[in-house]
Coordinates of N, CA and C in Angstrom, one line a residue:
M788 N 153.6 96.7 126.8 CA 153.0 98.0 125.8 C 154.2 98.4 125.0
I789 N 155.4 98.7 125.5 CA 156.6 98.9 124.7 C 156.7 97.8 123.6
R790 N 156.6 96.3 124.0 CA 156.8 95.6 122.9 C 155.9 95.8 121.8
N791 N 154.3 96.2 122.2 CA 153.7 96.4 121.3 C 154.0 97.5 120.2
I792 N 154.5 98.7 121.0 CA 155.0 99.8 120.0 C 156.1 99.4 119.3
F793 N 157.2 98.8 119.9 CA 158.2 98.3 119.2 C 157.6 97.5 117.8
N794 N 157.0 96.6 118.0 CA 156.2 95.5 116.9 C 155.7 96.4 115.8
R795 N 154.8 97.2 116.2 CA 154.2 98.2 115.2 C 155.1 99.0 114.4
I796 N 156.1 99.6 115.1 CA 157.0 100.5 114.3 C 157.8 99.5 113.5
I797 N 158.3 98.3 113.7 CA 158.9 97.3 112.8 C 158.0 97.0 111.7
H798 N 156.9 96.6 112.0 CA 155.9 96.2 111.0 C 155.5 97.3 109.9
K799 N 155.5 98.7 110.3 CA 155.4 99.7 109.5 C 156.6 99.9 108.4
M800 N 157.9 99.6 108.8 CA 159.2 99.6 108.2 C 159.2 98.6 107.3
A801 N 158.6 97.1 107.7 CA 158.6 96.1 106.8 C 157.6 96.1 105.5
N802 N 156.7 97.0 105.8 CA 155.6 97.5 104.5 C 156.3 97.9 103.4
C803 N 157.4 98.8 103.6 CA 157.7 99.6 102.5 C 159.1 99.4 102.3
I804 N 159.9 99.1 103.2 CA 161.5 98.9 102.9 C 161.7 98.0 101.8
P805 N 162.9 98.2 101.0 CA 163.1 97.2 100.0 C 164.0 95.9 100.5
G806 N 163.8 95.1 99.8 CA 164.4 93.8 100.1 C 163.6 92.8 100.6
G807 N 162.5 92.4 99.5 CA 161.7 91.2 99.7 C 162.1 90.0 100.0
G808 N 163.4 89.8 99.8 CA 163.9 88.3 100.1 C 164.8 88.6 101.2
T809 N 165.3 89.7 101.7 CA 166.1 90.0 102.7 C 165.7 90.7 104.1
L810 N 165.4 91.9 103.8 CA 165.2 92.8 104.9 C 163.7 92.6 105.3
R811 N 162.8 92.7 104.6 CA 161.3 92.3 104.8 C 161.3 91.1 105.8
P812 N 161.6 89.7 105.3 CA 161.4 88.9 106.0 C 162.3 89.0 107.5
F813 N 163.5 89.5 107.7 CA 164.2 89.6 108.8 C 163.6 90.5 109.7
L814 N 162.9 91.7 109.2 CA 162.3 92.6 110.2 C 160.9 91.6 111.0
H815 N 160.2 91.1 110.0 CA 159.2 90.0 110.5 C 159.6 88.9 111.5
R816 N 160.8 88.4 111.1 CA 161.4 87.6 112.2 C 161.4 88.2 113.7
I817 N 162.1 89.5 113.4 CA 162.2 90.3 114.8 C 161.0 90.3 115.5
R818 N 159.8 90.4 114.8 CA 158.5 90.6 115.2 C 158.1 89.5 115.8
G819 N 158.6 88.1 115.3 CA 158.3 87.0 116.1 C 157.7 86.0 115.1
T820 N 157.4 86.2 113.9 CA 157.0 85.5 112.7 C 158.1 84.5 112.4
K821 N 157.7 83.1 112.4 CA 158.7 82.1 112.0 C 158.5 82.0 110.5
I822 N 159.9 82.3 109.8 CA 159.9 82.5 108.6 C 161.1 81.5 108.2
G823 N 160.9 80.7 107.2 CA 162.0 79.8 106.6 C 162.9 80.6 105.5
K824 N 163.5 79.8 105.0 CA 164.8 80.2 104.0 C 164.2 80.6 102.7
N825 N 164.8 81.5 101.9 CA 164.5 81.9 100.7 C 162.8 82.4 100.5
V826 N 162.5 83.0 101.4 CA 160.9 83.6 101.5 C 160.8 84.9 101.0
W827 N 160.2 85.2 100.0 CA 159.7 86.5 99.4 C 158.6 87.1 100.1
I828 N 158.7 88.3 100.6 CA 157.5 89.1 101.1 C 157.5 90.2 100.4
S829 N 156.4 90.5 99.7 CA 156.3 91.7 98.8 C 155.9 92.8 99.6
Q830 N 155.9 94.1 99.1 CA 155.5 95.3 99.9 C 153.9 95.3 100.3
E831 N 153.8 96.0 101.4 CA 152.7 96.4 101.9 C 151.8 95.0 102.3
V832 N 152.6 94.0 102.6 CA 152.0 92.9 103.3 C 151.8 92.9 104.9
Y833 N 150.5 92.7 105.3 CA 150.1 93.0 106.4 C 150.3 91.7 107.4
I834 N 150.9 91.4 108.2 CA 151.2 90.2 109.1 C 150.7 90.4 110.2
D835 N 149.7 90.2 111.0 CA 149.0 90.4 112.2 C 150.0 91.3 113.1
E836 N 149.3 92.3 113.7 CA 150.1 93.2 114.5 C 150.3 92.9 115.7
L837 N 149.3 92.4 116.1 CA 149.3 91.8 117.7 C 149.9 90.5 118.1
H838 N 149.9 89.4 116.9 CA 150.4 88.0 117.3 C 151.1 87.7 116.2
P839 N 152.0 88.3 115.8 CA 152.8 87.8 114.7 C 153.5 86.4 114.9
E840 N 153.7 86.1 116.1 CA 154.3 84.8 116.5 C 153.5 83.6 116.1
L841 N 152.0 84.0 115.8 CA 151.3 82.8 115.6 C 151.2 82.4 114.0
V842 N 152.0 83.3 113.0 CA 152.2 83.1 111.8 C 153.6 82.3 111.4
S843 N 153.5 81.2 110.7 CA 154.6 80.4 110.3 C 154.5 80.2 108.7
I844 N 155.9 80.7 108.1 CA 155.8 80.8 106.7 C 157.2 79.8 106.2
G845 N 156.9 78.8 105.4 CA 157.8 77.9 105.3 C 159.0 78.3 104.0
D846 N 160.0 77.5 103.8 CA 161.0 77.8 102.9 C 160.5 78.0 101.6
N847 N 161.1 78.8 100.6 CA 160.9 79.0 99.3 C 159.3 79.4 99.0
S848 N 158.8 80.2 100.0 CA 157.2 80.5 99.7 C 157.5 82.1 99.4
T849 N 156.4 82.6 98.7 CA 156.2 83.9 98.3 C 154.9 84.2 98.7
I850 N 154.8 85.8 99.4 CA 153.5 86.2 100.0 C 153.4 87.5 99.2
G851 N 152.4 87.5 98.1 CA 152.2 88.6 97.1 C 151.9 90.2 97.9
L852 N 151.7 91.0 96.9 CA 151.8 92.3 97.3 C 150.4 92.6 97.9
R853 N 150.3 93.4 98.9 CA 149.2 93.6 99.7 C 148.2 92.4 100.3
T854 N 149.0 91.3 100.5 CA 148.4 90.3 101.2 C 148.2 90.5 102.7
S855 N 147.0 90.2 103.2 CA 146.9 90.5 104.9 C 146.8 88.9 105.4
I856 N 147.5 88.8 106.5 CA 147.5 87.7 107.3 C 147.1 87.5 108.6
F857 N 145.6 87.4 109.1 CA 145.5 87.5 110.4 C 145.5 86.4 111.3
T858 N 145.9 86.7 112.6 CA 145.7 85.5 113.4 C 144.7 85.7 114.5
H859 N 144.0 86.7 114.4 CA 142.9 87.1 115.6 C 141.7 88.1 114.8
F860 N 140.6 88.0 115.5 CA 139.7 88.8 115.3 C 139.0 89.0 116.8
Y861 N 139.4 90.4 117.3 CA 138.7 90.2 118.6 C 139.0 91.8 118.8
W862 N 138.3 92.4 119.8 CA 138.5 93.8 120.3 C 138.3 93.8 121.8
G863 N 138.8 95.2 122.2 CA 138.8 95.1 123.7 C 139.8 93.9 124.3
P864 N 139.2 93.6 125.6 CA 139.8 92.6 126.5 C 139.9 91.4 125.6
R865 N 140.9 90.6 125.9 CA 140.9 89.3 125.0 C 139.9 88.5 125.4
Q866 N 139.1 88.4 126.5 CA 138.2 87.4 126.6 C 136.7 87.7 125.5
N867 N 136.9 88.8 124.7 CA 135.7 89.3 123.7 C 136.2 88.5 122.4
N868 N 137.2 87.3 122.6 CA 137.9 86.7 121.5 C 136.9 86.2 120.4
Y869 N 136.9 86.5 119.4 CA 135.9 86.1 118.2 C 136.6 84.8 117.4
S870 N 137.9 85.0 117.2 CA 138.5 84.0 116.5 C 140.3 84.2 116.8
D871 N 140.8 83.1 117.1 CA 142.2 83.4 117.5 C 143.1 82.0 117.0
G872 N 143.9 82.0 116.5 CA 144.6 80.8 115.9 C 145.8 80.9 115.1
N873 N 146.7 79.9 114.9 CA 147.9 79.9 114.2 C 147.5 80.1 112.6
V874 N 148.2 80.5 111.8 CA 148.4 80.5 110.5 C 149.7 79.8 109.9
V875 N 149.6 78.7 109.2 CA 150.6 77.9 108.9 C 150.8 77.6 107.3
I876 N 151.8 78.3 106.8 CA 152.0 78.3 105.4 C 153.1 77.7 105.2
E877 N 153.0 76.2 104.5 CA 154.2 75.4 104.5 C 155.1 75.7 103.4
K878 N 156.1 74.9 102.9 CA 157.0 75.4 102.3 C 156.7 75.3 100.7
D879 N 157.4 76.1 100.0 CA 157.1 76.0 98.4 C 155.8 76.7 98.3
V880 N 155.0 77.6 99.0 CA 153.7 78.0 98.9 C 153.9 79.3 98.1
F881 N 152.9 79.7 97.1 CA 152.7 80.8 96.3 C 151.5 81.7 96.6
I882 N 151.5 82.7 97.3 CA 150.2 83.5 97.7 C 150.2 84.7 96.6
G883 N 149.2 84.8 96.0 CA 149.1 85.8 95.0 C 149.0 87.3 95.6
P884 N 148.8 88.3 94.9 CA 148.6 89.6 95.4 C 147.1 89.7 95.8
H885 N 147.0 90.7 96.9 CA 145.7 91.0 97.4 C 145.0 90.0 98.0
C886 N 145.6 89.0 98.7 CA 144.9 87.9 99.3 C 144.8 88.3 100.7
V887 N 143.6 87.6 101.3 CA 143.5 87.6 102.8 C 143.4 86.1 103.2
I888 N 144.1 86.1 104.2 CA 144.5 84.7 105.2 C 144.0 84.7 106.6
L889 N 142.9 84.0 106.8 CA 142.2 84.4 108.1 C 142.8 83.4 109.1
P890 N 142.3 83.6 110.5 CA 143.0 82.8 111.6 C 142.5 81.3 111.4
K891 N 143.4 80.4 111.9 CA 143.4 78.9 112.0 C 143.4 78.3 110.6
V892 N 144.1 78.9 109.5 CA 144.4 78.1 108.2 C 145.7 77.7 108.2
H893 N 145.6 76.6 107.6 CA 146.9 75.8 107.2 C 146.9 75.6 105.7
I894 N 148.0 76.3 105.1 CA 148.1 76.1 103.7 C 149.2 75.1 103.2
G895 N 148.9 74.1 102.7 CA 149.7 72.9 102.4 C 150.8 73.1 101.5
Q896 N 151.8 72.4 101.5 CA 153.3 72.4 100.6 C 152.8 72.6 99.2
G897 N 153.6 73.5 98.4 CA 153.4 73.4 96.9 C 152.1 73.9 96.5
S898 N 151.2 74.6 97.5 CA 150.1 75.1 97.0 C 150.2 76.6 96.4
V899 N 149.3 77.0 95.6 CA 149.0 78.5 94.9 C 147.7 78.9 95.3
I900 N 147.8 80.1 95.9 CA 146.6 80.8 96.1 C 146.4 81.8 95.1
K901 N 145.3 81.9 94.6 CA 145.0 82.5 93.2 C 144.9 84.1 93.8
A902 N 145.4 85.2 92.9 CA 145.3 86.5 93.6 C 144.0 86.8 93.8
G903 N 143.7 87.7 94.8 CA 142.4 88.3 95.4 C 141.6 87.2 95.9
S904 N 142.2 86.1 96.6 CA 141.5 84.9 97.3 C 141.1 85.3 98.8
V905 N 140.3 85.0 99.3 CA 140.1 85.0 100.8 C 140.0 83.5 101.2
V906 N 141.1 83.2 102.1 CA 141.2 81.9 102.5 C 140.6 81.7 103.9
T907 N 139.6 81.1 103.9 CA 139.0 81.0 105.3 C 139.0 79.5 105.9
R908 N 139.6 78.6 105.0 CA 139.8 77.1 105.7 C 141.2 76.6 105.0
D909 N 141.4 75.2 105.6 CA 142.6 74.9 105.2 C 142.6 74.6 103.8
V910 N 143.9 74.6 103.1 CA 144.3 74.2 101.6 C 145.1 73.0 101.7
P911 N 144.5 72.0 101.0 CA 145.5 70.8 100.7 C 146.7 71.1 100.3
P912 N 147.6 70.4 100.3 CA 149.1 70.6 99.7 C 148.9 70.4 98.0
F913 N 149.8 70.8 97.3 CA 149.7 70.8 95.9 C 148.6 71.1 95.2
T914 N 147.9 72.2 95.8 CA 146.7 72.6 95.0 C 146.7 74.0 94.5
F915 N 145.8 74.3 93.5 CA 145.8 75.7 93.0 C 144.6 75.9 93.7
W916 N 144.4 77.2 94.4 CA 143.2 77.4 95.1 C 142.5 78.9 94.9
G917 N 141.2 79.0 94.8 CA 140.9 80.4 94.8 C 139.3 80.5 94.2
P918 N 138.9 81.5 94.1 CA 137.4 81.7 93.5 C 137.3 81.1 92.2
P919 N 135.9 80.8 92.0 CA 134.7 80.9 92.9 C 134.8 80.1 93.7
G920 N 134.0 80.5 95.1 CA 133.6 79.7 96.1 C 135.1 79.3 97.2
G921 N 136.0 79.5 97.0 CA 137.5 79.4 97.8 C 137.5 77.7 97.7
E922 N 137.9 77.5 96.6 CA 138.0 75.8 96.3 C 139.0 75.4 95.6
V923 N 139.4 74.1 95.5 CA 140.6 73.6 94.8 C 140.2 73.9 93.3
L924 N 141.2 74.4 92.5 CA 140.8 74.5 91.1 C 141.6 73.7 90.1
A925 N 142.6 73.4 90.9 CA 143.6 72.2 90.0 C 144.5 71.6 90.9
R926 N 145.2 70.7 90.6 CA 146.4 70.1 91.4 C 147.4 70.6 90.6
V927 N 148.5 70.9 91.6 CA 149.8 71.5 91.4 C 150.8 70.6 91.3
T928 N 151.6 70.3 90.0 CA 152.6 69.1 90.2 C 154.0 69.8 90.1
V929 N 154.2 71.1 89.5 CA 155.2 71.9 89.6 C 155.1 73.1 90.2
P930 N 155.7 73.2 91.5 CA 155.5 74.2 92.6 C 156.0 75.8 91.9
L931 N 155.1 76.8 92.1 CA 155.5 78.0 91.5 C 156.6 78.8 92.5
T932 N 157.8 78.4 92.2 CA 159.0 79.0 92.9 C 159.9 79.4 92.0
A933 N 161.2 80.0 92.7 CA 162.1 80.4 91.9 C 162.7 79.6 90.9
E934 N 162.6 78.2 91.3 CA 163.2 77.0 90.7 C 162.7 76.5 89.4
H935 N 161.4 77.0 89.3 CA 160.7 76.7 88.1 C 160.1 78.2 87.4
T936 N 159.7 78.1 86.2 CA 159.1 78.9 85.1 C 157.7 79.1 85.5
F937 N 157.1 80.0 85.2 CA 155.9 80.1 85.1 C 155.0 79.3 84.2
A938 N 155.8 79.0 83.1 CA 155.3 78.0 81.7 C 155.6 76.8 82.5
E939 N 156.4 76.4 83.2 CA 156.7 75.1 83.9 C 155.3 74.9 84.8
F940 N 155.2 75.6 85.6 CA 154.0 75.7 86.6 C 152.8 75.5 85.9
M941 N 152.4 76.4 84.8 CA 151.2 76.3 84.0 C 151.1 74.6 83.3
A942 N 152.0 74.4 82.8 CA 152.1 73.0 82.3 C 151.8 72.1 83.1
G943 N 152.1 72.3 84.4 CA 152.0 71.2 85.3 C 150.7 71.3 85.9
L944 N 149.8 72.1 85.9 CA 148.6 72.1 86.4 C 147.5 71.1 86.0
K945 N 147.0 70.4 86.8 CA 146.0 69.3 86.4 C 144.8 69.9 86.8
P946 N 143.9 70.1 85.9 CA 142.3 70.8 86.4 C 141.5 69.7 87.0
M947 N 141.0 70.1 88.1 CA 139.9 69.6 88.9 C 138.6 69.4 88.1
R948 N 137.9 68.3 88.0 CA 136.6 68.3 87.6 C 135.7 68.8 88.8
R949 N 134.9 69.7 88.3 CA 133.8 70.2 89.2 C 132.7 69.3 89.5
K950 N 132.2 69.2 90.6 CA 131.0 68.3 91.0 C 129.8 69.0 90.4
K951 N 128.9 68.2 89.7 CA 127.7 68.7 89.2 C 126.9 68.9 90.2
T952 N 126.1 70.4 90.3 CA 125.1 70.3 91.2 C 123.8 70.0 90.6
A953 N 123.0 69.6 91.6 CA 121.4 69.2 91.1 C 120.4 70.5 90.9
E954 N 119.8 70.2 89.8 CA 119.0 71.5 89.1 C 117.6 71.1 89.7

């Protein structure tokens, strides 16, 4: 119980304290989240309050403003478990603002999650992912990290052909 209270206090501090590349990742590490080097965590990011140890974020990744990462959906005793599982965000991943990452999701290396996306299933490496339909929108050849400009990222996108639906 004391660990839960401590965890929630640290989580609240990490929501608003300055230092997206330093203090916020440090505070989430204290909570048990596995976070690599050069990770940016924006303000008001929610990383599961009860099971932060089930979240892993790789090197050079960015988590956008007001993104929520869930590792569980249950209420009451744990046997009422609806869904429970690790969330793995590999290295060089960019998650745009206002995204929701649900339990048991694995986001592959170099992927970019479009702002406002709800990620309900695994995202392959080096893909631009998002609505409509939560799908691969393009192939990423230049990761959206501090080592590259946005223009380089955009120039490196290779659009995916959409499957035609039967009419």
